[in-house]
mmCIF file of C-alpha atoms (C1' of nucleotides) in Angstrom:
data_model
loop_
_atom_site.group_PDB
_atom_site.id
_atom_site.type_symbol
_atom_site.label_atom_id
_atom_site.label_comp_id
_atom_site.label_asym_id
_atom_site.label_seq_id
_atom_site.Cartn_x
_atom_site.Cartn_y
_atom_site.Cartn_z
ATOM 1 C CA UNK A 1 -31.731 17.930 -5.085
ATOM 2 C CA UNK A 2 -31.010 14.972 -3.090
ATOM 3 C CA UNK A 3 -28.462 11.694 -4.902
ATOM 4 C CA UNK A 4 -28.744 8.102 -3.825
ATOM 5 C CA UNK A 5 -24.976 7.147 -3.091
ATOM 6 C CA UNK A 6 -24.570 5.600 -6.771
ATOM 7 C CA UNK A 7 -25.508 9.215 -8.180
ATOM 8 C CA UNK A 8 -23.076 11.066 -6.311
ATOM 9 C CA UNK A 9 -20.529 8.306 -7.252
ATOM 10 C CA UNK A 10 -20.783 9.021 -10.630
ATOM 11 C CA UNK A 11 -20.802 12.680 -10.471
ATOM 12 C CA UNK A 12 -17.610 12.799 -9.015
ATOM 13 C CA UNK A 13 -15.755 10.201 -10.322
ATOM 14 C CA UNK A 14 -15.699 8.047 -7.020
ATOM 15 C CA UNK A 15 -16.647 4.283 -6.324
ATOM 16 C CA UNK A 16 -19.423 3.694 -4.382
ATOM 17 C CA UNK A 17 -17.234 1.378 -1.842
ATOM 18 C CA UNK A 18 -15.102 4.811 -1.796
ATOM 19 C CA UNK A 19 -17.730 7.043 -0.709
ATOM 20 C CA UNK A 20 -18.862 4.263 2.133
ATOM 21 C CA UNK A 21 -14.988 4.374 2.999
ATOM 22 C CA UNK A 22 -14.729 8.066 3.654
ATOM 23 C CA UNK A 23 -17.529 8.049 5.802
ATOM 24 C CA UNK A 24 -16.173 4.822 7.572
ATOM 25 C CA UNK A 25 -12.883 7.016 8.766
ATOM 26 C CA UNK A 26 -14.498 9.773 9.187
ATOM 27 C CA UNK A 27 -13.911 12.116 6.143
ATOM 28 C CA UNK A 28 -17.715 12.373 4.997
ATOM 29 C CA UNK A 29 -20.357 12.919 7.857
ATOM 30 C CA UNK A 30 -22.886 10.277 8.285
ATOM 31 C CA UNK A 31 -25.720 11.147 5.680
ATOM 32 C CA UNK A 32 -29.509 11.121 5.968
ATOM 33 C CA UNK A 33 -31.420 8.335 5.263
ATOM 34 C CA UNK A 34 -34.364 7.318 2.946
ATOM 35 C CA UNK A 35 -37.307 5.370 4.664
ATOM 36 C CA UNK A 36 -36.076 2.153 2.729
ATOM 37 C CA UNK A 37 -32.294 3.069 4.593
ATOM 38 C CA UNK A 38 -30.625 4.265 1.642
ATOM 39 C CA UNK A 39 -27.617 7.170 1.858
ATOM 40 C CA UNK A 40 -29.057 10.838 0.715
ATOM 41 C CA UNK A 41 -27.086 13.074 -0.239
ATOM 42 C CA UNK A 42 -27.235 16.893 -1.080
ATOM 43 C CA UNK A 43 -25.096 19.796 -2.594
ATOM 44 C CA UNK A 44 -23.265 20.217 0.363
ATOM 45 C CA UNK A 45 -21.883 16.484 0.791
ATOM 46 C CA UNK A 46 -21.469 16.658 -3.119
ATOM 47 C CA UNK A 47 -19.101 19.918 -2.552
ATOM 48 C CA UNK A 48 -16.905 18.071 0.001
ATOM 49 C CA UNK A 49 -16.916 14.784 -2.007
ATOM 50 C CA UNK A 50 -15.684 16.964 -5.042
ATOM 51 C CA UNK A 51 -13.144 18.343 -2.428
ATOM 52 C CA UNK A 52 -11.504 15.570 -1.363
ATOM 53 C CA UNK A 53 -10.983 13.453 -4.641
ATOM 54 C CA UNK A 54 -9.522 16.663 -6.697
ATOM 55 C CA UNK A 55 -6.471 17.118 -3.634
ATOM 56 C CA UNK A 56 -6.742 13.420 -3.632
ATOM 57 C CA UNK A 57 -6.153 13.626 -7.587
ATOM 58 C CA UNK A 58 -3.597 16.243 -6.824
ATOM 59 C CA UNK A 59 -1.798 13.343 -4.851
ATOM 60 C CA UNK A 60 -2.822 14.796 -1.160
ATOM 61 C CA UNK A 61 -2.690 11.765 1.505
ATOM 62 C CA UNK A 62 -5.501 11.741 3.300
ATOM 63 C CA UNK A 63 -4.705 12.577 6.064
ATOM 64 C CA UNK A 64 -3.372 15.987 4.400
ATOM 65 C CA UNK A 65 -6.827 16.454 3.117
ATOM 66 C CA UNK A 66 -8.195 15.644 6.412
ATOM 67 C CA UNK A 67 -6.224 19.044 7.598
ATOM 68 C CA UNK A 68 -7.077 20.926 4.265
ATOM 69 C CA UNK A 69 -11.045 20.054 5.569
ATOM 70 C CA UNK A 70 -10.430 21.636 8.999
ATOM 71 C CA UNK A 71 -8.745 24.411 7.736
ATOM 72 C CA UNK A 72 -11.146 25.272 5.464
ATOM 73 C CA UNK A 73 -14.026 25.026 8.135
ATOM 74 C CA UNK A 74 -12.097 27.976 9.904
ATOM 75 C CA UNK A 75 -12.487 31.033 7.866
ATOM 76 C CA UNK A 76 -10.655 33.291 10.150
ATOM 77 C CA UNK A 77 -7.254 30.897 10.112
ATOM 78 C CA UNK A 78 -4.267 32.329 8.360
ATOM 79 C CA UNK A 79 -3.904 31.310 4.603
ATOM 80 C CA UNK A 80 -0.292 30.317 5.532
ATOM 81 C CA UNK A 81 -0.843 26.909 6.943
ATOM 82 C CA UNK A 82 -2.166 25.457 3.823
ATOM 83 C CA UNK A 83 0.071 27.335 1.359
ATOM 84 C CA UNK A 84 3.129 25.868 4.110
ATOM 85 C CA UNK A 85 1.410 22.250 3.210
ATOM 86 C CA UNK A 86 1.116 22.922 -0.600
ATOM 87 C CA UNK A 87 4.232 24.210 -0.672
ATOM 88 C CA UNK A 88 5.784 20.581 0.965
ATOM 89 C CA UNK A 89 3.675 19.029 -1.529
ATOM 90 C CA UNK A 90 5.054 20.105 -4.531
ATOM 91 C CA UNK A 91 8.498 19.711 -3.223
ATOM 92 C CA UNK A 92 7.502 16.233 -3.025
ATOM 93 C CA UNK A 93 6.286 15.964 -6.397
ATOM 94 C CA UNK A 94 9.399 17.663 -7.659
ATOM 95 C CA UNK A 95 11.313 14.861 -5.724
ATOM 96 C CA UNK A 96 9.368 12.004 -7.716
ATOM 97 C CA UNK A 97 9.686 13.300 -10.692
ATOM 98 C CA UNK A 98 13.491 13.478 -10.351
ATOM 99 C CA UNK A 99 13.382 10.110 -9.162
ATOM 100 C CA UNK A 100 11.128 8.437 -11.874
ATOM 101 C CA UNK A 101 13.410 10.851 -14.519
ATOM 102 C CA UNK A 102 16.663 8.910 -13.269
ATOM 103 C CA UNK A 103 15.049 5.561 -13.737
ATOM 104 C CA UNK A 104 13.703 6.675 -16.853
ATOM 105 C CA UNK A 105 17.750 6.751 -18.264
ATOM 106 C CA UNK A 106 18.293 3.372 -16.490
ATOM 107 C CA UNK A 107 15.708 1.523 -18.283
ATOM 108 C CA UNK A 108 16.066 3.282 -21.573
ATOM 109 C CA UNK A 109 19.988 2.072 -21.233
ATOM 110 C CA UNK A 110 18.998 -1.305 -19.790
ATOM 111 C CA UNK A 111 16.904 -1.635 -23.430
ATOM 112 C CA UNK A 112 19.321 -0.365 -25.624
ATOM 113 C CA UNK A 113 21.715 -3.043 -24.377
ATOM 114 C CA UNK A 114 18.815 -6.058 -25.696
ATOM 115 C CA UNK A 115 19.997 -7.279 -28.678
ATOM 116 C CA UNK A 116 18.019 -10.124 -29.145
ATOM 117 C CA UNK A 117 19.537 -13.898 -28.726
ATOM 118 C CA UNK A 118 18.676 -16.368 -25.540
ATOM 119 C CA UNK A 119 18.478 -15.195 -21.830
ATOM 120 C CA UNK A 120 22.465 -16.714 -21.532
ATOM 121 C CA UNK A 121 23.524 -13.339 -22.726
ATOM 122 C CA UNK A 122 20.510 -11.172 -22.099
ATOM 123 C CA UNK A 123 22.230 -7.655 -20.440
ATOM 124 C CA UNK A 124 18.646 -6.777 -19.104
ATOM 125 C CA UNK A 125 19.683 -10.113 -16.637
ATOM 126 C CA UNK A 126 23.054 -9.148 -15.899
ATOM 127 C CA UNK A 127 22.439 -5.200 -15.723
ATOM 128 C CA UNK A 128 19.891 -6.261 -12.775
ATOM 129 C CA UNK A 129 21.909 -8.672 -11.046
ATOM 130 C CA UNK A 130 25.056 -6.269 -10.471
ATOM 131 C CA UNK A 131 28.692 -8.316 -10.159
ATOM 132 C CA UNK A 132 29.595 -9.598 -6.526
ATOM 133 C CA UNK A 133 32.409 -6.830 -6.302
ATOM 134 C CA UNK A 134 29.590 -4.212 -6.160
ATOM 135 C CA UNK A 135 27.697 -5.570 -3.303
ATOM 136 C CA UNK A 136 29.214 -3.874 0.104
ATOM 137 C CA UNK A 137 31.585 -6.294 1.780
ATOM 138 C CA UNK A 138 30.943 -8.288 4.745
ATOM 139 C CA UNK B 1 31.432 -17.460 3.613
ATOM 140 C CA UNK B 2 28.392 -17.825 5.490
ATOM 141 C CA UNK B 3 26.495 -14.662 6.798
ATOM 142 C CA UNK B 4 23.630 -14.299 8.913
ATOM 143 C CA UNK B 5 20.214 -12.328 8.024
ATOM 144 C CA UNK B 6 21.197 -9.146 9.755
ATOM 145 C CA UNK B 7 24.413 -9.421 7.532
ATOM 146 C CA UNK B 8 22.814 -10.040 4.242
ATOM 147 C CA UNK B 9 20.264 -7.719 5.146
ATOM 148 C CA UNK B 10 23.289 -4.802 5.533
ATOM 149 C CA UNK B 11 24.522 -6.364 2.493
ATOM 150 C CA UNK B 12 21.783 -5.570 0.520
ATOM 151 C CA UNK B 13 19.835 -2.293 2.050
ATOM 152 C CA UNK B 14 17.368 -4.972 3.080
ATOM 153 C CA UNK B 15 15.537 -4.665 6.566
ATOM 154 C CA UNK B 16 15.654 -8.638 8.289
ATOM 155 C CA UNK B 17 12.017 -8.255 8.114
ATOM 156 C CA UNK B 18 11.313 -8.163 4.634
ATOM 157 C CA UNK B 19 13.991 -10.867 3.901
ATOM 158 C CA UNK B 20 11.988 -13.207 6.027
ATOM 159 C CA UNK B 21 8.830 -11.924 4.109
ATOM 160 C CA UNK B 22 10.580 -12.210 1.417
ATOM 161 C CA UNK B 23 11.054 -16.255 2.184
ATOM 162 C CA UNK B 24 7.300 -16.070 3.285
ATOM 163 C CA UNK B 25 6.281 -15.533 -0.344
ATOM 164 C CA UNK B 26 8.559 -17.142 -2.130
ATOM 165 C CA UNK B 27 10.679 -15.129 -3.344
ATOM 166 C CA UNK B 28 13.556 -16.306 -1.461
ATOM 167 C CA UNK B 29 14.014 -20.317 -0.829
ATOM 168 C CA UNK B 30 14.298 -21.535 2.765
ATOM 169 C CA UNK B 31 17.791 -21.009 3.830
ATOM 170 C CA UNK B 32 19.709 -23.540 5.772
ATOM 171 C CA UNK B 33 19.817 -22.736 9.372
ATOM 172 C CA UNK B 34 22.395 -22.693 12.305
ATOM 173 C CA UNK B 35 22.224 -25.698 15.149
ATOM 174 C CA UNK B 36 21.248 -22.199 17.250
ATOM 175 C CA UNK B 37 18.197 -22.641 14.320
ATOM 176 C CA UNK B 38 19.579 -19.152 12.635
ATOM 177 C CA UNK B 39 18.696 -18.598 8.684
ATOM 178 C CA UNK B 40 22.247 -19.268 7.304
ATOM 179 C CA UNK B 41 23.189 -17.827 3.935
ATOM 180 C CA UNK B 42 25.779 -17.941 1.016
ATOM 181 C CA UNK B 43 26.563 -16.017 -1.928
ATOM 182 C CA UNK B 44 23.650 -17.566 -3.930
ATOM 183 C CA UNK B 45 21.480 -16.362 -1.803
ATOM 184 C CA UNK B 46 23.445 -12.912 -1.501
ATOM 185 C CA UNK B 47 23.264 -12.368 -5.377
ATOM 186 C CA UNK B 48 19.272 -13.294 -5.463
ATOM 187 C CA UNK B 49 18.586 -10.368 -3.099
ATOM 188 C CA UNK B 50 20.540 -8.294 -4.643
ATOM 189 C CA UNK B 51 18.874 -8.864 -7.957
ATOM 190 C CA UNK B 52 15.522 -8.534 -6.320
ATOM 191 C CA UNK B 53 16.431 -5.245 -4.700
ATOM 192 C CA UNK B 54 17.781 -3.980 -7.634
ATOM 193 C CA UNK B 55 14.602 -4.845 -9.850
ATOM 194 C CA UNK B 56 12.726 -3.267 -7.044
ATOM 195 C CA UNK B 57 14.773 -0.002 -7.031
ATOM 196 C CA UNK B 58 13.730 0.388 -10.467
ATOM 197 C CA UNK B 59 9.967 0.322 -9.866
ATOM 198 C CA UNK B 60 8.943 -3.744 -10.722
ATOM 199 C CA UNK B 61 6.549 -4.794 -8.557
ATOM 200 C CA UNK B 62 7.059 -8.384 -6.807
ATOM 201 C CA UNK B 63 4.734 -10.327 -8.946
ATOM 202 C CA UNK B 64 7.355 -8.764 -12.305
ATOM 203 C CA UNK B 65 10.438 -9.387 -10.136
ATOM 204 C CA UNK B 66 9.120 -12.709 -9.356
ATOM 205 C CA UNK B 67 8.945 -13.636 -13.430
ATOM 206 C CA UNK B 68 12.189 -12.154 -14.202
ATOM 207 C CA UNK B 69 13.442 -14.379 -11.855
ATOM 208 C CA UNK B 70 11.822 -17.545 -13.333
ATOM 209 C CA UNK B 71 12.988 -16.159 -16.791
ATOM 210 C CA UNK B 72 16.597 -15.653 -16.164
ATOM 211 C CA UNK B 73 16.410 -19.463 -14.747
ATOM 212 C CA UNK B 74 15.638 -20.703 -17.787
ATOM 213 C CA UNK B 75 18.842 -19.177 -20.127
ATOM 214 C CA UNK B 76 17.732 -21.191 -23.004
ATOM 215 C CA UNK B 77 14.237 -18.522 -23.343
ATOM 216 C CA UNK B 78 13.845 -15.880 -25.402
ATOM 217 C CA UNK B 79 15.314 -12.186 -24.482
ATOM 218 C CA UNK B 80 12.059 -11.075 -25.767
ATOM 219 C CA UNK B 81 10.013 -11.480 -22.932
ATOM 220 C CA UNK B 82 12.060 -9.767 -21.161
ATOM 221 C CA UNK B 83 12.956 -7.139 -23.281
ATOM 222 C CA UNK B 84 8.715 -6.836 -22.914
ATOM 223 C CA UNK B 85 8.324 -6.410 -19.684
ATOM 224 C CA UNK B 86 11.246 -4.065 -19.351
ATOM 225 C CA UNK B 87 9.794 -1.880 -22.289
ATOM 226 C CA UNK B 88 6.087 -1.732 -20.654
ATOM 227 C CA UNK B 89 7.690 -0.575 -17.562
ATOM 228 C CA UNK B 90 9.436 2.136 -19.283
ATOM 229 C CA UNK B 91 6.174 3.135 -20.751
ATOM 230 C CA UNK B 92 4.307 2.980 -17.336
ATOM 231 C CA UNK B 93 7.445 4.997 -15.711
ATOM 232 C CA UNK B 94 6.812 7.655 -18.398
ATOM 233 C CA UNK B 95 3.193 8.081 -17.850
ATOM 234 C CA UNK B 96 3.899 8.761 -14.207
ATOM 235 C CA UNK B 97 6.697 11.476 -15.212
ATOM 236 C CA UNK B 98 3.659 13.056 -17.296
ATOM 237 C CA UNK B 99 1.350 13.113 -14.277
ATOM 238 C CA UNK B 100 3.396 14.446 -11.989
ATOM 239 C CA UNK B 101 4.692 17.060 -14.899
ATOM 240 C CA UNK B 102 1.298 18.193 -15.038
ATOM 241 C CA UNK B 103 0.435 17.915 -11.084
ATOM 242 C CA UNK B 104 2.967 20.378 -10.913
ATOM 243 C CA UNK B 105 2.173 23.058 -12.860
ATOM 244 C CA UNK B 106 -1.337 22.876 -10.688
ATOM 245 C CA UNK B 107 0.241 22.778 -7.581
ATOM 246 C CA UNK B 108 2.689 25.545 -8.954
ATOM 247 C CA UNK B 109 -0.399 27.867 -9.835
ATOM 248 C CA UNK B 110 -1.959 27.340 -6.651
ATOM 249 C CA UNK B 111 0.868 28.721 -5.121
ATOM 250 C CA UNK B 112 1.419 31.964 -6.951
ATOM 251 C CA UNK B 113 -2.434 32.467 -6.439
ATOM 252 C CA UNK B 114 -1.730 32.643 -2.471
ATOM 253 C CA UNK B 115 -1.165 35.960 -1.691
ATOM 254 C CA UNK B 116 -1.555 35.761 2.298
ATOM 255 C CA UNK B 117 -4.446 36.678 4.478
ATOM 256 C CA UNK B 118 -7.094 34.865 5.885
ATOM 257 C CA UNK B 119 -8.552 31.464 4.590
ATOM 258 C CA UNK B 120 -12.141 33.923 3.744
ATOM 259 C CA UNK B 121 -9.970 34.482 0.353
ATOM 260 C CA UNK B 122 -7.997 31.660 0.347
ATOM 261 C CA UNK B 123 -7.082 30.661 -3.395
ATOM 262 C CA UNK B 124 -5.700 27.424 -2.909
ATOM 263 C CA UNK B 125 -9.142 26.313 -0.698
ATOM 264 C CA UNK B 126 -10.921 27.897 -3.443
ATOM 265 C CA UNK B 127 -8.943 25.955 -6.443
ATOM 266 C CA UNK B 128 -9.845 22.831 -4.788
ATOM 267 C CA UNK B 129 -13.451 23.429 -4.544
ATOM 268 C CA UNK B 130 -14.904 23.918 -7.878
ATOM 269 C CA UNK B 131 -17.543 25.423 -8.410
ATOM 270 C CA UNK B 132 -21.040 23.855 -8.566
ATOM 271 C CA UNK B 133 -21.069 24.141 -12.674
ATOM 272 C CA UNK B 134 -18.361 21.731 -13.158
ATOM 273 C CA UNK B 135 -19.384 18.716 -11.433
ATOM 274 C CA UNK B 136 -21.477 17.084 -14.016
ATOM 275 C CA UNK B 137 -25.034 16.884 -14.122
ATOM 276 C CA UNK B 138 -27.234 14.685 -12.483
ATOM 277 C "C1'" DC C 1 -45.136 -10.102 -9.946
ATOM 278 C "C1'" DT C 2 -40.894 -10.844 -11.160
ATOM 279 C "C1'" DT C 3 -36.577 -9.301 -13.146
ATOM 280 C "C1'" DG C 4 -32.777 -6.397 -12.749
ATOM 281 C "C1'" DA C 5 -30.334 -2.582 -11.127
ATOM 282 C "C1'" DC C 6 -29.323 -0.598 -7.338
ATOM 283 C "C1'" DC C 7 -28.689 -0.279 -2.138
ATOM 284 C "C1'" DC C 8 -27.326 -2.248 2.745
ATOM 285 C "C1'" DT C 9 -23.754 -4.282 6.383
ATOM 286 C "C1'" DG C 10 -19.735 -6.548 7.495
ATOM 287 C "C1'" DT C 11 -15.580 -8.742 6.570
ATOM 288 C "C1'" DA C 12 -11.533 -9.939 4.102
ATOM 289 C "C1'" DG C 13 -8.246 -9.114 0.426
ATOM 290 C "C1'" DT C 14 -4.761 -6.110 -2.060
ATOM 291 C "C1'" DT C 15 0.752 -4.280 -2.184
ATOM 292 C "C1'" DA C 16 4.967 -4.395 -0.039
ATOM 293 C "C1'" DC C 17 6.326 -4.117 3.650
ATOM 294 C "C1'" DT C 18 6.840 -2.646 8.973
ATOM 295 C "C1'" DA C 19 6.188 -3.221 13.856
ATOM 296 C "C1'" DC C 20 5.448 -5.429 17.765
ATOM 297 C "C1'" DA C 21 5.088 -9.258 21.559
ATOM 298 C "C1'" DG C 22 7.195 -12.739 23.746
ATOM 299 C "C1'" DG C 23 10.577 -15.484 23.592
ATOM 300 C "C1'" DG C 24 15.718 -17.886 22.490
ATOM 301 C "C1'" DT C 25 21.015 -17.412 21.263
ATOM 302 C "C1'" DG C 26 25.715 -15.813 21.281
ATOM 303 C "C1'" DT C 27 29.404 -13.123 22.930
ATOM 304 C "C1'" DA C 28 31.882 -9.767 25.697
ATOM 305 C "C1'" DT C 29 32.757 -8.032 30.013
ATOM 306 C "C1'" DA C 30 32.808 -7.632 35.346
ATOM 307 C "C1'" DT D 1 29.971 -17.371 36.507
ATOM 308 C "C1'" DA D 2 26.693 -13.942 35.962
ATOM 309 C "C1'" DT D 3 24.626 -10.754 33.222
ATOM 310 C "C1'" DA D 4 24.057 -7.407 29.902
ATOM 311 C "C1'" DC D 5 23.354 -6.687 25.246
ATOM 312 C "C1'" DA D 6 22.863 -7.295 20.394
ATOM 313 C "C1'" DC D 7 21.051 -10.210 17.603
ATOM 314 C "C1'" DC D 8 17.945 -14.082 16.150
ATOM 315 C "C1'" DC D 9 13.223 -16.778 16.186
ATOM 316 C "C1'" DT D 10 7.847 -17.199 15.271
ATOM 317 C "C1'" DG D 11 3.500 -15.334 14.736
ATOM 318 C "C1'" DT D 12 0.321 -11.768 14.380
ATOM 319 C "C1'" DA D 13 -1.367 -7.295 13.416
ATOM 320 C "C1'" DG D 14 -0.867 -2.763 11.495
ATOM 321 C "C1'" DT D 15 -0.025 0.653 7.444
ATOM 322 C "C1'" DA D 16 -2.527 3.439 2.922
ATOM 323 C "C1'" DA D 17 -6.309 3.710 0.329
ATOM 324 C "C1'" DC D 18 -9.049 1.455 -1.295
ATOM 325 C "C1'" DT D 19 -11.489 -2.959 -3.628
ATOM 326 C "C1'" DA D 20 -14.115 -7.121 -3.590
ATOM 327 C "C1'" DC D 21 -17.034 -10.199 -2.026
ATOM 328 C "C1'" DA D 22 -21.118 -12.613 0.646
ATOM 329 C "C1'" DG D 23 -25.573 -12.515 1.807
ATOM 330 C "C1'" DG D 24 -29.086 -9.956 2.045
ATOM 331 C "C1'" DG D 25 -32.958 -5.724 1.218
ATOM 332 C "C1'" DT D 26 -35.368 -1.969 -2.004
ATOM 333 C "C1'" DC D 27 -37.349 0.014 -5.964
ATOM 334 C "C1'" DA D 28 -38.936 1.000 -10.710
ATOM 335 C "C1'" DA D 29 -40.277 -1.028 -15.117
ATOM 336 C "C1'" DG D 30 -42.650 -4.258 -17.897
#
DNA sequence: CTTGACCCTGTAGTTACTACAGGGTGTATA
DNA sequence: TATACACCCTGTAGTAACTACAGGGTCAAG
């Protein structure tokens, strides 16, 4: 019923320097202690823990989680405000994923133009260093 | 012929701050400076940014940028190693299209599970939170 | 009773910048 | 000539989200 800081650690997938982190800034409360001044931890600290690093894994800032916390401490509050901030996060995703696709066609060119031979005619080189003409004029 | 940071940084998209960190670290030599003691800079310098910002643009981080650079100084070396580097990147870039791919369709589901009300019935809160049974044992 | 795994605090490092503070320079205008 | 203003200089500290020590204390097993 009650974890050392190592046990909830492992049941949730998080460093131990992590869990002293969140508590540094705030995210975790300040746990009990054990005569010999170790961390204790129950269900309820486990349930926030588990909170945190799956909308961290979900690519939440903290700070966004930070708000998810609050809002979730207010049962009354309108379900709005957090579907508004999921909402902004998956546009956000989508926009990364368009990004990473477009560099995904660069590279894949950039390596179909590697033939082999020295660096002197290497296209990877010259693809990256773009000729003088394309760099905005002075 | 000769341009001053602000003007290379335009030049390039660069802000005058990271050029000079740039120089801080290395990656840039020590440009030749003004009598008014003003970083002075040609089109040597001009095409080394550029290549550095592009590289950057398409996700290598400093320390890869920095050993492109060293490898497309020596024109006698293989393409190989750079055809390497290039091809782990494109495999790194892919992983993080599959993440996000998947982080998607979660964030996606979350959505359509918000129907409006209060936070008391909240799916998204709920998603997040899982229950007691799936946080492994102690 | 000692070894080893774990815990403690506090500080500094990581990546790739970005943002001041507190000054100097260069040029255009009144 | 004065002065406003944009730009430059150095040096330091801040950002996100941890991670990695250093230098200790605690606890269970053999």
């Amino acid at each position: 019923m009650a974890f050392t800081i190592g046990e909830l650690g492992k049941a949730t997938g998080t460093k131990v320097e992590t869990i002293r982190y969140y508590e540094r800034i705030g995210l975790l409360a300040k746990p009990e202690r054990t005569s010999g001044n170790y961390r204790s931890y129950g269900k309820t600290e486990l349930g926030r823990l588990s909170f945190i690093r799956r909308a961290r894994d979900l690519g939440f800032p903290l700070d966004q989680v930070r708000a998810l916390l609050s809002l979730s401490d207010d049962r009354t509050r309108d379900c709005a405000t957090i579907d508004a901030l999921a909402r902004n996060h998956l546009a956000e995703v989508e926009r990364k994923i368009a990004d990473l696709t477009a560099l995904r066609s660069q590279l894949s060119a950039l390596l179909d133009s590697c033939k082999g031979g020295t660096i002197g005619d290497c296209r990877i080189i010259e693809a990256l260093a773009p000729p003088a003409t394309s760099v905005k004029a002075l």
